[in-house]
mmCIF file of C-alpha atoms in Angstrom:
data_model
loop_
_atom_site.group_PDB
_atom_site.id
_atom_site.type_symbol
_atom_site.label_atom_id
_atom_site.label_comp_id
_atom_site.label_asym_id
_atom_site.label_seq_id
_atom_site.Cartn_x
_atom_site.Cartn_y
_atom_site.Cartn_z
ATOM 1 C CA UNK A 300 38.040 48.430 130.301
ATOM 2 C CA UNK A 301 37.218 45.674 132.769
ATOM 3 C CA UNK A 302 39.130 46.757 136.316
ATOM 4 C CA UNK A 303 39.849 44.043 138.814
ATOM 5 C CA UNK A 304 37.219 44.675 140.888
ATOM 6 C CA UNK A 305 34.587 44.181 137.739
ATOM 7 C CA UNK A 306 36.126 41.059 137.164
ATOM 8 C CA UNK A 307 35.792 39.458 140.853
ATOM 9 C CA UNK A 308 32.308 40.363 140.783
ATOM 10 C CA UNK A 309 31.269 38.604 137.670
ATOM 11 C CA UNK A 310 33.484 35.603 139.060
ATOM 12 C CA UNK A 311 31.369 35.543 142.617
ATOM 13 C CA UNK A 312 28.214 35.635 139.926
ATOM 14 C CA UNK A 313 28.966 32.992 138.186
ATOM 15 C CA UNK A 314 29.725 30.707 141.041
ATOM 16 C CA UNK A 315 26.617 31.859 142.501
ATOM 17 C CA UNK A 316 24.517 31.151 139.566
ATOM 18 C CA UNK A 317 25.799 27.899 139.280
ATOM 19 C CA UNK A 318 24.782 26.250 142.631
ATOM 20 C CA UNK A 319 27.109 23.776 144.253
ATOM 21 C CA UNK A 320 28.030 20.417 142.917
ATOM 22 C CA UNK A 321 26.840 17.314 143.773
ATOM 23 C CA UNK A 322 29.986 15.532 145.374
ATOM 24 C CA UNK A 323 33.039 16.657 147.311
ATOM 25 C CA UNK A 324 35.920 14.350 148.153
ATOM 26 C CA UNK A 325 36.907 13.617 151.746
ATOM 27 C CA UNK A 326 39.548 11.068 152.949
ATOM 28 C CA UNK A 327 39.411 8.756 150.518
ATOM 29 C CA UNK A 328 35.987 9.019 149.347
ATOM 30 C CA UNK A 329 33.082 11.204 147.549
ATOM 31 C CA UNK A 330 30.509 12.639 150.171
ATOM 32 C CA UNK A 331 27.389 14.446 149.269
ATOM 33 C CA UNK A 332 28.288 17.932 149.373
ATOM 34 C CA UNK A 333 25.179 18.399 152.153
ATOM 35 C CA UNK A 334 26.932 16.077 154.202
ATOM 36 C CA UNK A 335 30.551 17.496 153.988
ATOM 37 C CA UNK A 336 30.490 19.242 157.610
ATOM 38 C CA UNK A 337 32.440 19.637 160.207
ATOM 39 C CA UNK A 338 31.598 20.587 164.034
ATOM 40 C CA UNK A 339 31.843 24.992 164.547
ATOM 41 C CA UNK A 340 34.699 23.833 167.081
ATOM 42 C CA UNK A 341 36.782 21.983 164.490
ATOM 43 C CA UNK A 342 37.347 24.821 162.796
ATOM 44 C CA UNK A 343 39.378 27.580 164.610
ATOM 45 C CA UNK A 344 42.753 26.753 165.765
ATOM 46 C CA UNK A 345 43.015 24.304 162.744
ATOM 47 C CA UNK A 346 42.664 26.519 160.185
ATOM 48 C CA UNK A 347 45.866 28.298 161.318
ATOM 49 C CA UNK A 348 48.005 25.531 159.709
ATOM 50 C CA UNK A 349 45.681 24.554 157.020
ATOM 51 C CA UNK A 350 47.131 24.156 153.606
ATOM 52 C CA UNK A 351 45.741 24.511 150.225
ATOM 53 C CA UNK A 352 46.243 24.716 146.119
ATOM 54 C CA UNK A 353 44.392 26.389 143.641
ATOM 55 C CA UNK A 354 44.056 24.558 140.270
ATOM 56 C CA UNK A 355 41.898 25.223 136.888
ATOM 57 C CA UNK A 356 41.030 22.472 134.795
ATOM 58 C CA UNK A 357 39.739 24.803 130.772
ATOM 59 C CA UNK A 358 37.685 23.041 128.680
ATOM 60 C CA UNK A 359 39.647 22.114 126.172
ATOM 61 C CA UNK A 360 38.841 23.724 122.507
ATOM 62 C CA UNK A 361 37.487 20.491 121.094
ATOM 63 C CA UNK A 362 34.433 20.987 123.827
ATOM 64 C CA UNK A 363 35.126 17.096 124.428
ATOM 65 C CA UNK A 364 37.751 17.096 127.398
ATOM 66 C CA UNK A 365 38.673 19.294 130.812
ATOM 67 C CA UNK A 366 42.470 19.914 130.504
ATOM 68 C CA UNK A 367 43.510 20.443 134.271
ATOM 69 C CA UNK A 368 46.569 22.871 134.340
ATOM 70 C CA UNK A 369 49.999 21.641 135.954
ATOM 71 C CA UNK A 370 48.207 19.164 138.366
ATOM 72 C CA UNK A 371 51.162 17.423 139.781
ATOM 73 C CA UNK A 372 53.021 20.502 139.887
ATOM 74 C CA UNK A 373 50.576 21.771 142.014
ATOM 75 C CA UNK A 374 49.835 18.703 143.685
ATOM 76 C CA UNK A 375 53.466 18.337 144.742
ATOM 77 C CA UNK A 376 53.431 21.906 146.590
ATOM 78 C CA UNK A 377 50.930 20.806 148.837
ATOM 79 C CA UNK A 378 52.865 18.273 150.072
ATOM 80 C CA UNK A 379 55.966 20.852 150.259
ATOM 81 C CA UNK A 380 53.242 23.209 152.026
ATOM 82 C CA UNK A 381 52.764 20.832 154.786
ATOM 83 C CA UNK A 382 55.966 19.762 154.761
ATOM 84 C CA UNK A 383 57.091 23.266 155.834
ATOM 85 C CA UNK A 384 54.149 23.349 158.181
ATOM 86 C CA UNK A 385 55.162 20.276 159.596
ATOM 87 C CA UNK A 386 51.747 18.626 159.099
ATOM 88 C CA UNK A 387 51.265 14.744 158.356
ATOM 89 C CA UNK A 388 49.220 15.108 154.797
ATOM 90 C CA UNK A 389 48.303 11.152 153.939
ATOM 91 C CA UNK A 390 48.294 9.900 150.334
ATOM 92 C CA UNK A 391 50.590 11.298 147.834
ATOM 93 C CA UNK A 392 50.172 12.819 144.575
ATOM 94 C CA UNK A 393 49.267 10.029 142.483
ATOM 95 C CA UNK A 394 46.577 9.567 145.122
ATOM 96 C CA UNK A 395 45.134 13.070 144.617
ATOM 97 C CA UNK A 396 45.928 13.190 141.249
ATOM 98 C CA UNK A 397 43.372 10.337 140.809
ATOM 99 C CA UNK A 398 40.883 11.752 143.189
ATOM 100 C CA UNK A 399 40.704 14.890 141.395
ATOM 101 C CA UNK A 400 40.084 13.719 137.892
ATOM 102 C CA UNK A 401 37.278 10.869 139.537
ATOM 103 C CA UNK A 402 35.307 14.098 141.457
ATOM 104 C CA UNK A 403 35.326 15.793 138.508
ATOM 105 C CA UNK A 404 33.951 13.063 136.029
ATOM 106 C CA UNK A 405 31.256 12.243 139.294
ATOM 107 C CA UNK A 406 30.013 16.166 139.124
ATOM 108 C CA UNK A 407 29.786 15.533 135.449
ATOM 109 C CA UNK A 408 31.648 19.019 134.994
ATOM 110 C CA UNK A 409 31.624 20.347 131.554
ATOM 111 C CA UNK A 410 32.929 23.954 132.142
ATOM 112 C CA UNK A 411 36.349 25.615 133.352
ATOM 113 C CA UNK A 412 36.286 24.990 136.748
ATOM 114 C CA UNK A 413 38.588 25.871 139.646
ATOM 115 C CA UNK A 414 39.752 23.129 141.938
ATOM 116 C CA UNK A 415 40.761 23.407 145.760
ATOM 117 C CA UNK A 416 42.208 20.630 147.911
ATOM 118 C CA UNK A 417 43.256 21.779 150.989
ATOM 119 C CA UNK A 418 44.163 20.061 154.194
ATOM 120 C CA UNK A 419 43.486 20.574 157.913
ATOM 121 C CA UNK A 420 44.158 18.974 161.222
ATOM 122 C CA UNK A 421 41.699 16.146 161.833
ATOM 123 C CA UNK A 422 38.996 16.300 164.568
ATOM 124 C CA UNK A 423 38.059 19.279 167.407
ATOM 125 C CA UNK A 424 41.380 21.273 167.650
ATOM 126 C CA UNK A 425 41.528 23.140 171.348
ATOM 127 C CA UNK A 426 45.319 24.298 171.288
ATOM 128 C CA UNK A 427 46.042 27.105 170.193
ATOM 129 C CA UNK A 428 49.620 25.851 168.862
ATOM 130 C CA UNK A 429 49.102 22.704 166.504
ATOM 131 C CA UNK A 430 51.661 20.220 167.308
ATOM 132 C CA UNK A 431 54.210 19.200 164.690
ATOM 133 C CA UNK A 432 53.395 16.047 162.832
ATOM 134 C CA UNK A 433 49.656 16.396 163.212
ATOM 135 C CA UNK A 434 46.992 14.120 161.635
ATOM 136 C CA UNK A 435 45.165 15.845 158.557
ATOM 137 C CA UNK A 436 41.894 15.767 156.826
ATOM 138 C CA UNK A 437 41.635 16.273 152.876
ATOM 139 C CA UNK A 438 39.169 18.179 151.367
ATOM 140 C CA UNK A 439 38.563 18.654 147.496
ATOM 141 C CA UNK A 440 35.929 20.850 146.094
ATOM 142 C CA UNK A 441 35.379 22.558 143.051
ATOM 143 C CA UNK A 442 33.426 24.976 141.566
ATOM 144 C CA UNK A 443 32.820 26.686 137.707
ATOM 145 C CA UNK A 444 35.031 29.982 137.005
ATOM 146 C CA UNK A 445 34.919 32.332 133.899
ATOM 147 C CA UNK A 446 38.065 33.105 132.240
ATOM 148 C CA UNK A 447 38.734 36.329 131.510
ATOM 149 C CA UNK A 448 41.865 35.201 129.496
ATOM 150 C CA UNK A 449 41.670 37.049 125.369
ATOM 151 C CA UNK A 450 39.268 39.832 126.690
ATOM 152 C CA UNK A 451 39.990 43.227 127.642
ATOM 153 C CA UNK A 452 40.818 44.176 131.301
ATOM 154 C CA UNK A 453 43.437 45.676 133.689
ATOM 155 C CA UNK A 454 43.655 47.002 137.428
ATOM 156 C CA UNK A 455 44.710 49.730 139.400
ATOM 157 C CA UNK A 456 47.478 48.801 141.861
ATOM 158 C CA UNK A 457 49.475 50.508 144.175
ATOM 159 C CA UNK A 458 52.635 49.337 146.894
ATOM 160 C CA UNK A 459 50.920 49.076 150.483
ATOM 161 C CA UNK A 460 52.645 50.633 153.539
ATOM 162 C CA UNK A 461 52.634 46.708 154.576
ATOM 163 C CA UNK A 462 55.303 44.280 154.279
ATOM 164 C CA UNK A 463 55.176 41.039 152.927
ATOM 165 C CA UNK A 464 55.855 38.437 155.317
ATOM 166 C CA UNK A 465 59.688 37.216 155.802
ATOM 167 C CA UNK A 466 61.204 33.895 155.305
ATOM 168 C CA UNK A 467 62.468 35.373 159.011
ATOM 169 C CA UNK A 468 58.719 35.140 160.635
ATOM 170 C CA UNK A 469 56.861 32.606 158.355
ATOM 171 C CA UNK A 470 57.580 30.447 155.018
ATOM 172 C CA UNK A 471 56.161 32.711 152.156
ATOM 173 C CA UNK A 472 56.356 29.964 149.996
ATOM 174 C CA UNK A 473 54.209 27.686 151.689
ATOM 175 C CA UNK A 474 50.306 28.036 150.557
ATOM 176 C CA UNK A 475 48.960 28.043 153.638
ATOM 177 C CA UNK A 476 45.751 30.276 154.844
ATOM 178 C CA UNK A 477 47.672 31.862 157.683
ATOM 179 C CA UNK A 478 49.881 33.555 154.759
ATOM 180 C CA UNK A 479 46.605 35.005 152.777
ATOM 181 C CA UNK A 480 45.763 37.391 155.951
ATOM 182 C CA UNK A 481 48.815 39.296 155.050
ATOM 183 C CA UNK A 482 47.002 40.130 151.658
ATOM 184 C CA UNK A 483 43.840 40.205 152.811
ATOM 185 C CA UNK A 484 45.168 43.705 154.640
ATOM 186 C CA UNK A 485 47.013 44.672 151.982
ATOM 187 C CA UNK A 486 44.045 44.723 149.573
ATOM 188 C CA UNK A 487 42.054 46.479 151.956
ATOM 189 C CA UNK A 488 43.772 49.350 152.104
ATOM 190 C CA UNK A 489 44.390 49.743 148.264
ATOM 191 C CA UNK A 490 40.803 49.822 147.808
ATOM 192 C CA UNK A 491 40.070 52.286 150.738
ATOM 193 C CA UNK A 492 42.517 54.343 148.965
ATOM 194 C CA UNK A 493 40.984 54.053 145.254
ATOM 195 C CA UNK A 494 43.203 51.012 143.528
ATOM 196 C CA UNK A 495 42.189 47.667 142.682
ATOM 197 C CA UNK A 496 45.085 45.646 144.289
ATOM 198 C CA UNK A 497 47.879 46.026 146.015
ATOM 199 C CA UNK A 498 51.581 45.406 145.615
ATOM 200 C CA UNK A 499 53.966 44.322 148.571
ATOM 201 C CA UNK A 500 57.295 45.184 149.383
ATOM 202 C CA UNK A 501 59.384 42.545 151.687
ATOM 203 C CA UNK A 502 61.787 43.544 154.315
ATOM 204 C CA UNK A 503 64.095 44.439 152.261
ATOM 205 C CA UNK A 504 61.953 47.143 150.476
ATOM 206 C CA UNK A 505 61.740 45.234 147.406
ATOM 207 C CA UNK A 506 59.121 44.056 145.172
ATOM 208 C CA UNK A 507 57.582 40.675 146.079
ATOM 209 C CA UNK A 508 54.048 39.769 145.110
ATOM 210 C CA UNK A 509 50.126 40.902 145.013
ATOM 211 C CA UNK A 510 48.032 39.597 147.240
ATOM 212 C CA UNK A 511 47.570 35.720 145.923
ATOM 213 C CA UNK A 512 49.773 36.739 142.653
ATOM 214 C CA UNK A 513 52.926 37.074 141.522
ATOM 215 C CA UNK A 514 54.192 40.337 139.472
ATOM 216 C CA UNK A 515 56.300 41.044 136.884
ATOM 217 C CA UNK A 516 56.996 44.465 134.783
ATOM 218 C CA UNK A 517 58.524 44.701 131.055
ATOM 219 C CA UNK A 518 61.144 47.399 129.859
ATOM 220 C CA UNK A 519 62.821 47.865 126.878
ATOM 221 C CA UNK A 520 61.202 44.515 126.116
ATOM 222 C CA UNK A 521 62.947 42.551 129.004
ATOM 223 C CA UNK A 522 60.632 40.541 130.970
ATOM 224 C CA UNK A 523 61.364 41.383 134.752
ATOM 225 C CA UNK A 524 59.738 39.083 138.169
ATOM 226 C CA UNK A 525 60.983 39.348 141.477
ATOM 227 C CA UNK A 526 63.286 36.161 142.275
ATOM 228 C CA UNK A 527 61.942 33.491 144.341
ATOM 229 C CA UNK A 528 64.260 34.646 147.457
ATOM 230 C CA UNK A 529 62.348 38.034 147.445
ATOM 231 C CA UNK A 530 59.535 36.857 149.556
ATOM 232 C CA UNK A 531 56.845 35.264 147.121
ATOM 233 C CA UNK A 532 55.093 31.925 147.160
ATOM 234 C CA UNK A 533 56.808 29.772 144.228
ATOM 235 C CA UNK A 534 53.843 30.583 141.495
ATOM 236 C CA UNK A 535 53.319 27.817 139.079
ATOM 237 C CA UNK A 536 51.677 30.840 136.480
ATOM 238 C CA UNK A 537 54.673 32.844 137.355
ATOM 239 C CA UNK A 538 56.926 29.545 136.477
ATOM 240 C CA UNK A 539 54.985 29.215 133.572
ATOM 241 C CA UNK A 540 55.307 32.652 132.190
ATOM 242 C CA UNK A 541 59.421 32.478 133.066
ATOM 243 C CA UNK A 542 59.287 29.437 130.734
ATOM 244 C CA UNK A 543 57.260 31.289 127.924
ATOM 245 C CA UNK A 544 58.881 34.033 128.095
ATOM 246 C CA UNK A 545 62.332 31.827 127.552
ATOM 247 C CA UNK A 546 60.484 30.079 124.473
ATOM 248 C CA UNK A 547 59.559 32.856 122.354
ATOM 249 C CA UNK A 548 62.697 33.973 122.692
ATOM 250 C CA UNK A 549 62.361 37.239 125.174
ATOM 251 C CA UNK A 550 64.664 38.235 127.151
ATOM 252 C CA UNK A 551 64.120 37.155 130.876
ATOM 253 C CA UNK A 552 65.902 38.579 133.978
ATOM 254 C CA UNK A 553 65.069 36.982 137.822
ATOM 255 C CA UNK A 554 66.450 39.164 140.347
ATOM 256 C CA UNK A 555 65.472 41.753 143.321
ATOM 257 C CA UNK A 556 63.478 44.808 141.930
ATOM 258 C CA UNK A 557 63.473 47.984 143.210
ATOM 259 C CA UNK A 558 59.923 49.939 143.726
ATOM 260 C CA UNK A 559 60.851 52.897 141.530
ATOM 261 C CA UNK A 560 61.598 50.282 138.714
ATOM 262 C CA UNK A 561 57.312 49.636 138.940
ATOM 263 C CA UNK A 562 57.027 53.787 138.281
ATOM 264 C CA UNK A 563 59.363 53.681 134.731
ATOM 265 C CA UNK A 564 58.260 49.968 133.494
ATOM 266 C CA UNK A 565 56.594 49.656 129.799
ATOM 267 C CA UNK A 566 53.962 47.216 130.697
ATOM 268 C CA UNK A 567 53.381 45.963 134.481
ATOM 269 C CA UNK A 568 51.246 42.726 135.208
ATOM 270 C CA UNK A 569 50.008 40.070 137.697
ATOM 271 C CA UNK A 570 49.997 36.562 136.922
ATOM 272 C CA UNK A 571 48.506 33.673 139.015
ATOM 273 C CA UNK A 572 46.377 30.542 138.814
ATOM 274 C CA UNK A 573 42.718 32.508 139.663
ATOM 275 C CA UNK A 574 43.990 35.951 137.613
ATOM 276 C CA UNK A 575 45.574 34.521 135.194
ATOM 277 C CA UNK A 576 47.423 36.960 133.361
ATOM 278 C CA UNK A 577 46.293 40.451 134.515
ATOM 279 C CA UNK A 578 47.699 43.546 133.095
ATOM 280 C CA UNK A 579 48.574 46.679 135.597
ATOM 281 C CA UNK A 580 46.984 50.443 134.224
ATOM 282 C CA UNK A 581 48.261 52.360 136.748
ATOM 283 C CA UNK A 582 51.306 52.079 140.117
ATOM 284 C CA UNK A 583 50.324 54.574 142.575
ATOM 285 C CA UNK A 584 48.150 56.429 140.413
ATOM 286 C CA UNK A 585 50.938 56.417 137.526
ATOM 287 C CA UNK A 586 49.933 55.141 134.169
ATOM 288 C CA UNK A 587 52.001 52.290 132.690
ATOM 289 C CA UNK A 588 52.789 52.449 129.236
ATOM 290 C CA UNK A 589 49.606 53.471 127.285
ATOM 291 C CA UNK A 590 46.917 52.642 130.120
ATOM 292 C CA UNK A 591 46.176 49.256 128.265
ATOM 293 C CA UNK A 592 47.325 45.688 127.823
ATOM 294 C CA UNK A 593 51.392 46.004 126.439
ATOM 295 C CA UNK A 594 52.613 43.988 123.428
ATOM 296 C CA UNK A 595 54.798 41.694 125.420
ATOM 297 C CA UNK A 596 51.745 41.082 127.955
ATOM 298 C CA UNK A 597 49.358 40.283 125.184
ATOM 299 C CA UNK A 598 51.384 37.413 123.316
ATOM 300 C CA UNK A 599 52.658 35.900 126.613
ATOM 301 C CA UNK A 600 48.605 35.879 127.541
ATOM 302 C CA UNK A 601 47.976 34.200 124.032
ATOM 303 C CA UNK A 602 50.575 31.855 124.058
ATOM 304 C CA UNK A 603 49.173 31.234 128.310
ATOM 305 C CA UNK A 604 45.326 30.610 126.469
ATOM 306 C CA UNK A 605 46.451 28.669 123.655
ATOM 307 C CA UNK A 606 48.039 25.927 126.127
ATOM 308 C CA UNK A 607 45.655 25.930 128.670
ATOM 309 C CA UNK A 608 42.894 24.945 125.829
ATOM 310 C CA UNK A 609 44.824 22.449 124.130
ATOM 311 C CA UNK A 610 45.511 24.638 121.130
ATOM 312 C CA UNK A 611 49.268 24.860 121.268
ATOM 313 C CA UNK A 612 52.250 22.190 120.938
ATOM 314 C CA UNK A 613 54.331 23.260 123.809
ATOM 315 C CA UNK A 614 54.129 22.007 126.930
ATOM 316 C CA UNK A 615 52.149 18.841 126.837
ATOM 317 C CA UNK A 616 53.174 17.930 130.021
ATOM 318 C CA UNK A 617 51.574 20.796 131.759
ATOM 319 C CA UNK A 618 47.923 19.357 130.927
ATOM 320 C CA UNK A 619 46.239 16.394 132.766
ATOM 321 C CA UNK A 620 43.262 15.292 130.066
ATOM 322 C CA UNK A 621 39.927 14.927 131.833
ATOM 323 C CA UNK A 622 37.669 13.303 128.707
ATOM 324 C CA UNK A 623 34.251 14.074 128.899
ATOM 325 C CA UNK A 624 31.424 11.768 128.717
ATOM 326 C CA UNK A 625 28.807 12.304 126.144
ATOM 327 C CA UNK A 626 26.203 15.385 126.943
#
């Protein structure tokens, strides 16, 4: 079986393997990606209140388009991101939308590849507290990713000893890099202590979120997530997998979950735009279910790969078509 960590590596391989691309976007324009700098003292401060989104655009099953996955949707929590950061992001989504789907056709990408626009404060930053309203820079870059969706896999995860951050002390649902540190520790420890990834409890001592995915458990064939007011960033693969889950008829329950609910679940697993759909072996060194993949886990993940390559009927509004030009 493929652990989390396996997976991660041959991710970082194949972005390695694949070089850069030739263009990035910035402000309105494609740069050479040699040329898309930025002065060492630009970054610091202003990376505190940078925001960001995470999108994959699959080649579609016909090999003759890119099929970018809930674009707007995730287009439109940027600008919520730096809304709630109080940052000035200029454009809107049409805007991005359009620059997205022109920097792709320009890198003449023919592959899955992951997508990241992200926004900073403009120019050399020296305060240490980024005023409200602040002037931003966009940045969109993207690079080639290997699905691991239809193949087997699953991780070793285990609750941390820290808390996910509050609505009280910081917006958990904005995507902004500040948020990711809280993770970042998180993860650390789990794999000092033998697991693959963590999951966080919020103040409350209830289930929130991995670190950079949302989680959900099954039992007695009930799909259960933590509700949006439990701490977690508002996942677009976790929204996705609520409205699956709804169409296939399984029963669906959105509330606060308790920690020992993790120990007696059926099937456990994360779900997120760069893991996809990532069944949970083991909480805290306890198996779930059999150790593998569960039943309900396995058709939400086909039904997830079917749309995402064009295969299935539902959901047409979730893909953005990206034709291809001729190889």
């Amino acid at each position: 079986m493929t652990h989390a960590l396996e997976t991660q590596a041959l991710d970082s391989l194949a972005a390695r393997g694949s070089g850069h691309p030739e263009w990035i976007w910035r402000d309105g324009a494609l740069v050479p990606w040699e040329q898309a700098t930025v002065h060492v003292n630009a970054v610091g401060h202003a990376s505190v209140a940078a925001v960001f989104e995470g999108i994959k655009a699959y080649l579609a099953a016909d090999g003759r388009r890119l099929l970018a996955f809930r674009l707007d949707d995730h287009l439109r929590r940027l600008f919520d991101s730096a809304r709630l950061c109080r940052l000035d992001l200029p454009g809107d989504v049409q805007g991005l939308r359009e620059a997205i789907v022109g920097l792709l056709r320009a890198n003449a990408c023919r592959t899955d590849t992951y997508i990241r626009p992200w926004a900073f404060p403009r120019g050399v930053i020296r305060e240490q507290m980024v005023p409200a309203g602040t002037r931003c820079e966009v940045v969109i870059d993207s690079w080639p990713f290997h699905s691991h969706l239809l193949t087997p896999r699953g991780c070793r995860a285990a609750v941390s000893s820290w808390i996910r951050v509050s609505d009280a002390s910081m917006p958990p649902r904005a995507k902004t890099f500040s948020n990711y540190h809280n993770g970042r520790l998180a993860m650390m420890e789990a794999r000092e202590n033998g697991h693959d990834w963590p999951i966080l409890l919020n103040d409350r001592h209830k289930v929130s979120e991995g670190p950079g995915a949302c989680v959900a458990l099954v039992r007695d064939g009930t799909v259960v997530t933590p509700s949006l007011t439990s701490g977690l960033l508002a996942g677009l693969t976790r929204d996705t997998v609520c409205a699956l889950t709804r169409d296939l008829g399984m029963d669906l329950e959105e509330r606060e979950v308790d920690r020992s609910e993790l120990y007696l679940a059926d099937e456990v697993f994360f779900m997120g735009t760069a893991w996809e759909i990532l069944p949970v072996t083991t909480v805290d060194g306890r198996r779930v279910g059999d150790g593998t993949m569960g039943p309900v886990t396995a058709r939400l993940e086909r039904e997830y790969a079917a749309i995402v390559r064009g295969r299935s009927e539902r959901h047409p509004e979730w893909l953005t078509e990206i034709p291809l030009d001729p190889a």
